[in-house]
PDB file of C-alpha atoms in Angstrom:
ATOM      1  CA  UNK A   1      24.127 -23.122   3.324  1.00  0.00           C
ATOM      2  CA  UNK A   2      26.015 -20.161   3.170  1.00  0.00           C
ATOM      3  CA  UNK A   3      28.091 -19.730   6.246  1.00  0.00           C
ATOM      4  CA  UNK A   4      29.225 -15.805   6.022  1.00  0.00           C
ATOM      5  CA  UNK A   5      26.412 -13.858   6.930  1.00  0.00           C
ATOM      6  CA  UNK A   6      26.886 -10.456   5.084  1.00  0.00           C
ATOM      7  CA  UNK A   7      25.727  -7.033   6.837  1.00  0.00           C
ATOM      8  CA  UNK A   8      22.227  -6.247   5.980  1.00  0.00           C
ATOM      9  CA  UNK A   9      23.086  -2.840   4.462  1.00  0.00           C
ATOM     10  CA  UNK A  10      25.733  -4.449   2.415  1.00  0.00           C
ATOM     11  CA  UNK A  11      22.945  -6.954   1.131  1.00  0.00           C
ATOM     12  CA  UNK A  12      20.669  -4.328   0.242  1.00  0.00           C
ATOM     13  CA  UNK A  13      23.294  -2.331  -1.507  1.00  0.00           C
ATOM     14  CA  UNK A  14      24.182  -5.368  -3.639  1.00  0.00           C
ATOM     15  CA  UNK A  15      20.409  -5.822  -4.524  1.00  0.00           C
ATOM     16  CA  UNK A  16      19.826  -5.283  -8.458  1.00  0.00           C
ATOM     17  CA  UNK A  17      16.117  -6.143  -9.076  1.00  0.00           C
ATOM     18  CA  UNK A  18      14.310  -7.221  -5.809  1.00  0.00           C
ATOM     19  CA  UNK A  19      14.217  -7.538  -1.854  1.00  0.00           C
ATOM     20  CA  UNK A  20      11.455  -9.033  -0.245  1.00  0.00           C
ATOM     21  CA  UNK A  21      10.650  -9.588   3.532  1.00  0.00           C
ATOM     22  CA  UNK A  22       8.223 -12.149   5.000  1.00  0.00           C
ATOM     23  CA  UNK A  23       7.156 -11.765   8.430  1.00  0.00           C
ATOM     24  CA  UNK A  24       5.322 -14.321  10.372  1.00  0.00           C
ATOM     25  CA  UNK A  25       5.274 -13.656  14.145  1.00  0.00           C
ATOM     26  CA  UNK A  26       2.357 -11.669  15.865  1.00  0.00           C
ATOM     27  CA  UNK A  27       4.996 -10.455  18.652  1.00  0.00           C
ATOM     28  CA  UNK A  28       8.422  -9.128  18.214  1.00  0.00           C
ATOM     29  CA  UNK A  29      10.389  -8.003  21.346  1.00  0.00           C
ATOM     30  CA  UNK A  30      13.848  -6.778  20.092  1.00  0.00           C
ATOM     31  CA  UNK A  31      15.394  -4.330  22.161  1.00  0.00           C
ATOM     32  CA  UNK A  32      15.526  -1.186  19.799  1.00  0.00           C
ATOM     33  CA  UNK A  33      11.839  -1.229  19.495  1.00  0.00           C
ATOM     34  CA  UNK A  34      10.755  -1.651  23.138  1.00  0.00           C
ATOM     35  CA  UNK A  35      10.295   1.996  24.249  1.00  0.00           C
ATOM     36  CA  UNK A  36       8.466   3.153  21.286  1.00  0.00           C
ATOM     37  CA  UNK A  37       6.210   0.231  21.499  1.00  0.00           C
ATOM     38  CA  UNK A  38       5.552   0.514  25.382  1.00  0.00           C
ATOM     39  CA  UNK A  39       4.637   4.226  24.561  1.00  0.00           C
ATOM     40  CA  UNK A  40       2.183   3.019  21.800  1.00  0.00           C
ATOM     41  CA  UNK A  41       0.649   0.630  24.404  1.00  0.00           C
ATOM     42  CA  UNK A  42       0.346   3.633  26.942  1.00  0.00           C
ATOM     43  CA  UNK A  43      -0.868   6.183  24.937  1.00  0.00           C
ATOM     44  CA  UNK A  44      -2.084   4.737  21.426  1.00  0.00           C
ATOM     45  CA  UNK A  45       0.414   7.516  19.983  1.00  0.00           C
ATOM     46  CA  UNK A  46       3.051   6.680  17.457  1.00  0.00           C
ATOM     47  CA  UNK A  47       5.929   8.977  16.398  1.00  0.00           C
ATOM     48  CA  UNK A  48       5.616   9.111  12.656  1.00  0.00           C
ATOM     49  CA  UNK A  49       8.569  11.502  12.364  1.00  0.00           C
ATOM     50  CA  UNK A  50      11.074   9.913   9.893  1.00  0.00           C
ATOM     51  CA  UNK A  51      13.810  11.567  11.816  1.00  0.00           C
ATOM     52  CA  UNK A  52      12.847  10.249  15.163  1.00  0.00           C
ATOM     53  CA  UNK A  53      14.413   7.085  16.737  1.00  0.00           C
ATOM     54  CA  UNK A  54      16.044   4.467  14.593  1.00  0.00           C
ATOM     55  CA  UNK A  55      13.919   5.399  11.529  1.00  0.00           C
ATOM     56  CA  UNK A  56      16.475   7.780   9.838  1.00  0.00           C
ATOM     57  CA  UNK A  57      19.036   4.675   9.047  1.00  0.00           C
ATOM     58  CA  UNK A  58      16.221   2.388   7.788  1.00  0.00           C
ATOM     59  CA  UNK A  59      14.290   4.882   5.973  1.00  0.00           C
ATOM     60  CA  UNK A  60      17.541   6.132   4.230  1.00  0.00           C
ATOM     61  CA  UNK A  61      18.614   2.476   3.109  1.00  0.00           C
ATOM     62  CA  UNK A  62      15.278   1.942   1.791  1.00  0.00           C
ATOM     63  CA  UNK A  63      15.007   5.116  -0.083  1.00  0.00           C
ATOM     64  CA  UNK A  64      18.648   4.418  -1.574  1.00  0.00           C
ATOM     65  CA  UNK A  65      17.841   0.917  -2.544  1.00  0.00           C
ATOM     66  CA  UNK A  66      14.438   1.810  -4.034  1.00  0.00           C
ATOM     67  CA  UNK A  67      16.100   4.596  -5.766  1.00  0.00           C
ATOM     68  CA  UNK A  68      18.215   2.437  -7.576  1.00  0.00           C
ATOM     69  CA  UNK A  69      15.456   0.484  -9.092  1.00  0.00           C
ATOM     70  CA  UNK A  70      14.951  -2.308  -6.619  1.00  0.00           C
ATOM     71  CA  UNK A  71      11.462  -3.103  -5.883  1.00  0.00           C
ATOM     72  CA  UNK A  72      11.071  -3.881  -1.933  1.00  0.00           C
ATOM     73  CA  UNK A  73       8.267  -5.709  -0.834  1.00  0.00           C
ATOM     74  CA  UNK A  74       6.955  -6.621   2.741  1.00  0.00           C
ATOM     75  CA  UNK A  75       4.227  -9.248   3.489  1.00  0.00           C
ATOM     76  CA  UNK A  76       3.179  -9.866   7.216  1.00  0.00           C
ATOM     77  CA  UNK A  77       0.982 -12.988   8.168  1.00  0.00           C
ATOM     78  CA  UNK A  78      -0.908 -12.096  11.146  1.00  0.00           C
ATOM     79  CA  UNK A  79      -3.451 -13.636  13.512  1.00  0.00           C
ATOM     80  CA  UNK A  80      -6.610 -11.910  14.072  1.00  0.00           C
ATOM     81  CA  UNK A  81      -7.739 -10.317  16.324  1.00  0.00           C
ATOM     82  CA  UNK A  82      -4.219  -8.688  15.940  1.00  0.00           C
ATOM     83  CA  UNK A  83      -2.044  -8.268  18.946  1.00  0.00           C
ATOM     84  CA  UNK A  84      -0.807  -4.867  20.220  1.00  0.00           C
ATOM     85  CA  UNK A  85       2.407  -5.540  18.615  1.00  0.00           C
ATOM     86  CA  UNK A  86       0.824  -5.811  15.124  1.00  0.00           C
ATOM     87  CA  UNK A  87      -1.467  -2.833  15.760  1.00  0.00           C
ATOM     88  CA  UNK A  88       1.763  -0.749  16.441  1.00  0.00           C
ATOM     89  CA  UNK A  89       3.441  -1.782  13.378  1.00  0.00           C
ATOM     90  CA  UNK A  90       0.427  -1.221  11.300  1.00  0.00           C
ATOM     91  CA  UNK A  91       0.532   2.164  12.726  1.00  0.00           C
ATOM     92  CA  UNK A  92       4.069   2.836  11.813  1.00  0.00           C
ATOM     93  CA  UNK A  93       3.704   1.065   8.323  1.00  0.00           C
ATOM     94  CA  UNK A  94       3.157   4.680   6.544  1.00  0.00           C
ATOM     95  CA  UNK A  95       6.843   5.513   7.053  1.00  0.00           C
ATOM     96  CA  UNK A  96       7.838   2.278   5.369  1.00  0.00           C
ATOM     97  CA  UNK A  97       5.542   3.107   2.412  1.00  0.00           C
ATOM     98  CA  UNK A  98       6.484   6.652   2.195  1.00  0.00           C
ATOM     99  CA  UNK A  99      10.019   5.404   1.815  1.00  0.00           C
ATOM    100  CA  UNK A 100       9.276   3.220  -1.128  1.00  0.00           C
ATOM    101  CA  UNK A 101       8.425  -0.285   0.468  1.00  0.00           C
ATOM    102  CA  UNK A 102       5.266  -1.943  -0.546  1.00  0.00           C
ATOM    103  CA  UNK A 103       3.370  -3.573   2.200  1.00  0.00           C
ATOM    104  CA  UNK A 104       0.828  -6.206   2.404  1.00  0.00           C
ATOM    105  CA  UNK A 105      -1.024  -8.055   5.046  1.00  0.00           C
ATOM    106  CA  UNK A 106      -2.364 -11.607   5.360  1.00  0.00           C
ATOM    107  CA  UNK A 107      -4.830 -12.993   7.800  1.00  0.00           C
ATOM    108  CA  UNK A 108      -3.094 -16.078   9.166  1.00  0.00           C
ATOM    109  CA  UNK A 109      -6.249 -18.274   8.457  1.00  0.00           C
ATOM    110  CA  UNK A 110      -5.931 -17.487   4.858  1.00  0.00           C
ATOM    111  CA  UNK A 111      -2.229 -18.841   4.955  1.00  0.00           C
ATOM    112  CA  UNK A 112      -3.284 -22.194   6.064  1.00  0.00           C
ATOM    113  CA  UNK A 113      -2.520 -23.999   2.704  1.00  0.00           C
ATOM    114  CA  UNK A 114       0.706 -22.414   2.003  1.00  0.00           C
ATOM    115  CA  UNK A 115       4.046 -24.086   2.562  1.00  0.00           C
ATOM    116  CA  UNK A 116       6.119 -21.353   4.693  1.00  0.00           C
ATOM    117  CA  UNK A 117       9.605 -21.750   5.891  1.00  0.00           C
ATOM    118  CA  UNK A 118      10.164 -21.862   9.739  1.00  0.00           C
ATOM    119  CA  UNK A 119      11.550 -18.549  10.069  1.00  0.00           C
ATOM    120  CA  UNK A 120      10.985 -14.858   8.794  1.00  0.00           C
ATOM    121  CA  UNK A 121      13.303 -13.861   6.111  1.00  0.00           C
ATOM    122  CA  UNK A 122      14.661 -11.469   3.241  1.00  0.00           C
ATOM    123  CA  UNK A 123      15.209 -12.836  -0.231  1.00  0.00           C
ATOM    124  CA  UNK A 124      17.644 -10.738  -2.251  1.00  0.00           C
ATOM    125  CA  UNK A 125      17.270 -10.972  -6.014  1.00  0.00           C
ATOM    126  CA  UNK A 126      15.971 -14.675  -5.829  1.00  0.00           C
ATOM    127  CA  UNK A 127      19.613 -15.852  -5.138  1.00  0.00           C
ATOM    128  CA  UNK A 128      20.061 -15.257  -1.294  1.00  0.00           C
ATOM    129  CA  UNK A 129      17.988 -15.784   1.729  1.00  0.00           C
ATOM    130  CA  UNK A 130      18.843 -14.022   4.981  1.00  0.00           C
ATOM    131  CA  UNK A 131      16.928 -15.885   7.987  1.00  0.00           C
ATOM    132  CA  UNK A 132      16.141 -13.904  10.891  1.00  0.00           C
ATOM    133  CA  UNK A 133      16.296 -15.783  14.224  1.00  0.00           C
ATOM    134  CA  UNK A 134      14.041 -15.082  17.199  1.00  0.00           C
ATOM    135  CA  UNK A 135      13.467 -16.547  20.481  1.00  0.00           C
ATOM    136  CA  UNK A 136       9.959 -17.676  21.856  1.00  0.00           C
ATOM    137  CA  UNK A 137       9.333 -14.665  23.130  1.00  0.00           C
ATOM    138  CA  UNK A 138      10.259 -12.497  20.076  1.00  0.00           C
ATOM    139  CA  UNK A 139      13.770 -11.304  20.844  1.00  0.00           C
ATOM    140  CA  UNK A 140      16.879 -11.767  18.785  1.00  0.00           C
ATOM    141  CA  UNK A 141      18.293 -15.338  18.890  1.00  0.00           C
ATOM    142  CA  UNK A 142      21.884 -16.201  18.859  1.00  0.00           C
ATOM    143  CA  UNK A 143      22.831 -16.077  16.127  1.00  0.00           C
ATOM    144  CA  UNK A 144      20.640 -13.324  15.018  1.00  0.00           C
ATOM    145  CA  UNK A 145      20.626 -14.358  11.180  1.00  0.00           C
ATOM    146  CA  UNK A 146      21.908 -16.805   8.638  1.00  0.00           C
ATOM    147  CA  UNK A 147      21.829 -17.245   4.982  1.00  0.00           C
ATOM    148  CA  UNK A 148      21.364 -19.728   2.575  1.00  0.00           C
ATOM    149  CA  UNK A 149      21.985 -19.920  -1.449  1.00  0.00           C
ATOM    150  CA  UNK A 150      20.434 -23.321  -1.685  1.00  0.00           C
ATOM    151  CA  UNK A 151      18.402 -23.331  -4.743  1.00  0.00           C
ATOM    152  CA  UNK A 152      15.611 -25.419  -3.128  1.00  0.00           C
ATOM    153  CA  UNK A 153      15.530 -22.982  -0.085  1.00  0.00           C
ATOM    154  CA  UNK A 154      15.432 -20.146  -2.377  1.00  0.00           C
ATOM    155  CA  UNK A 155      12.503 -21.763  -4.337  1.00  0.00           C
ATOM    156  CA  UNK A 156      10.504 -22.308  -1.232  1.00  0.00           C
ATOM    157  CA  UNK A 157      11.021 -18.792   0.069  1.00  0.00           C
ATOM    158  CA  UNK A 158      10.122 -17.290  -3.341  1.00  0.00           C
ATOM    159  CA  UNK A 159       6.816 -19.416  -3.737  1.00  0.00           C
ATOM    160  CA  UNK A 160       5.833 -18.786  -0.180  1.00  0.00           C
ATOM    161  CA  UNK A 161       6.324 -15.111  -0.397  1.00  0.00           C
ATOM    162  CA  UNK A 162       4.692 -14.440  -3.584  1.00  0.00           C
ATOM    163  CA  UNK A 163       1.805 -16.863  -2.662  1.00  0.00           C
ATOM    164  CA  UNK A 164       1.400 -14.540   0.615  1.00  0.00           C
ATOM    165  CA  UNK A 165       1.796 -11.346  -1.661  1.00  0.00           C
ATOM    166  CA  UNK A 166      -1.055 -12.390  -4.105  1.00  0.00           C
ATOM    167  CA  UNK A 167      -3.292 -13.160  -1.252  1.00  0.00           C
ATOM    168  CA  UNK A 168      -2.248 -10.235   0.716  1.00  0.00           C
ATOM    169  CA  UNK A 169      -4.402  -7.029   1.353  1.00  0.00           C
ATOM    170  CA  UNK A 170      -2.456  -3.689   0.706  1.00  0.00           C
ATOM    171  CA  UNK A 171      -1.392  -1.589   3.664  1.00  0.00           C
ATOM    172  CA  UNK A 172      -3.889   1.214   2.631  1.00  0.00           C
ATOM    173  CA  UNK A 173      -6.842  -1.394   2.598  1.00  0.00           C
ATOM    174  CA  UNK A 174      -6.178  -3.243   5.878  1.00  0.00           C
ATOM    175  CA  UNK A 175      -7.800  -2.210   9.031  1.00  0.00           C
ATOM    176  CA  UNK A 176      -6.642  -3.563  12.587  1.00  0.00           C
TER     177      UNK A 176
END
């Protein structure tokens, strides 16, 4: 287990080939999304302006990373019927795709036979795993992140992600 957790932007800027992200929760409650999510629940509207809220920083680093030839893929394992949060994520995903990420969705019932790690993660160039730690209600835990360069952990994450990706439904084909 690597103890020093590099800044995420630094990790993406160091990526040479791939950055993959596996999300497995049906609800996240992190502070920087609360206002937009509450607005969506009240109105059903989502602001797809890439210059609004926190989007510019994220979309910029995605464009920069993909522009260097790094493939960025995100897979989400979700329960059905989907939660309001997943419905909101799905509605916002076109911005991720426009920036260069590839996104797929896998209904949880199709993941029952996949060996999955206990936490969401990013895997960078098949050499470093960055775990995202959340509380039971979906807010950031303390610490928020940890990393591992253990070959067995990397193999678990790589295999889990690729299996989910293979079974996953491309965003433009998945409806909520």
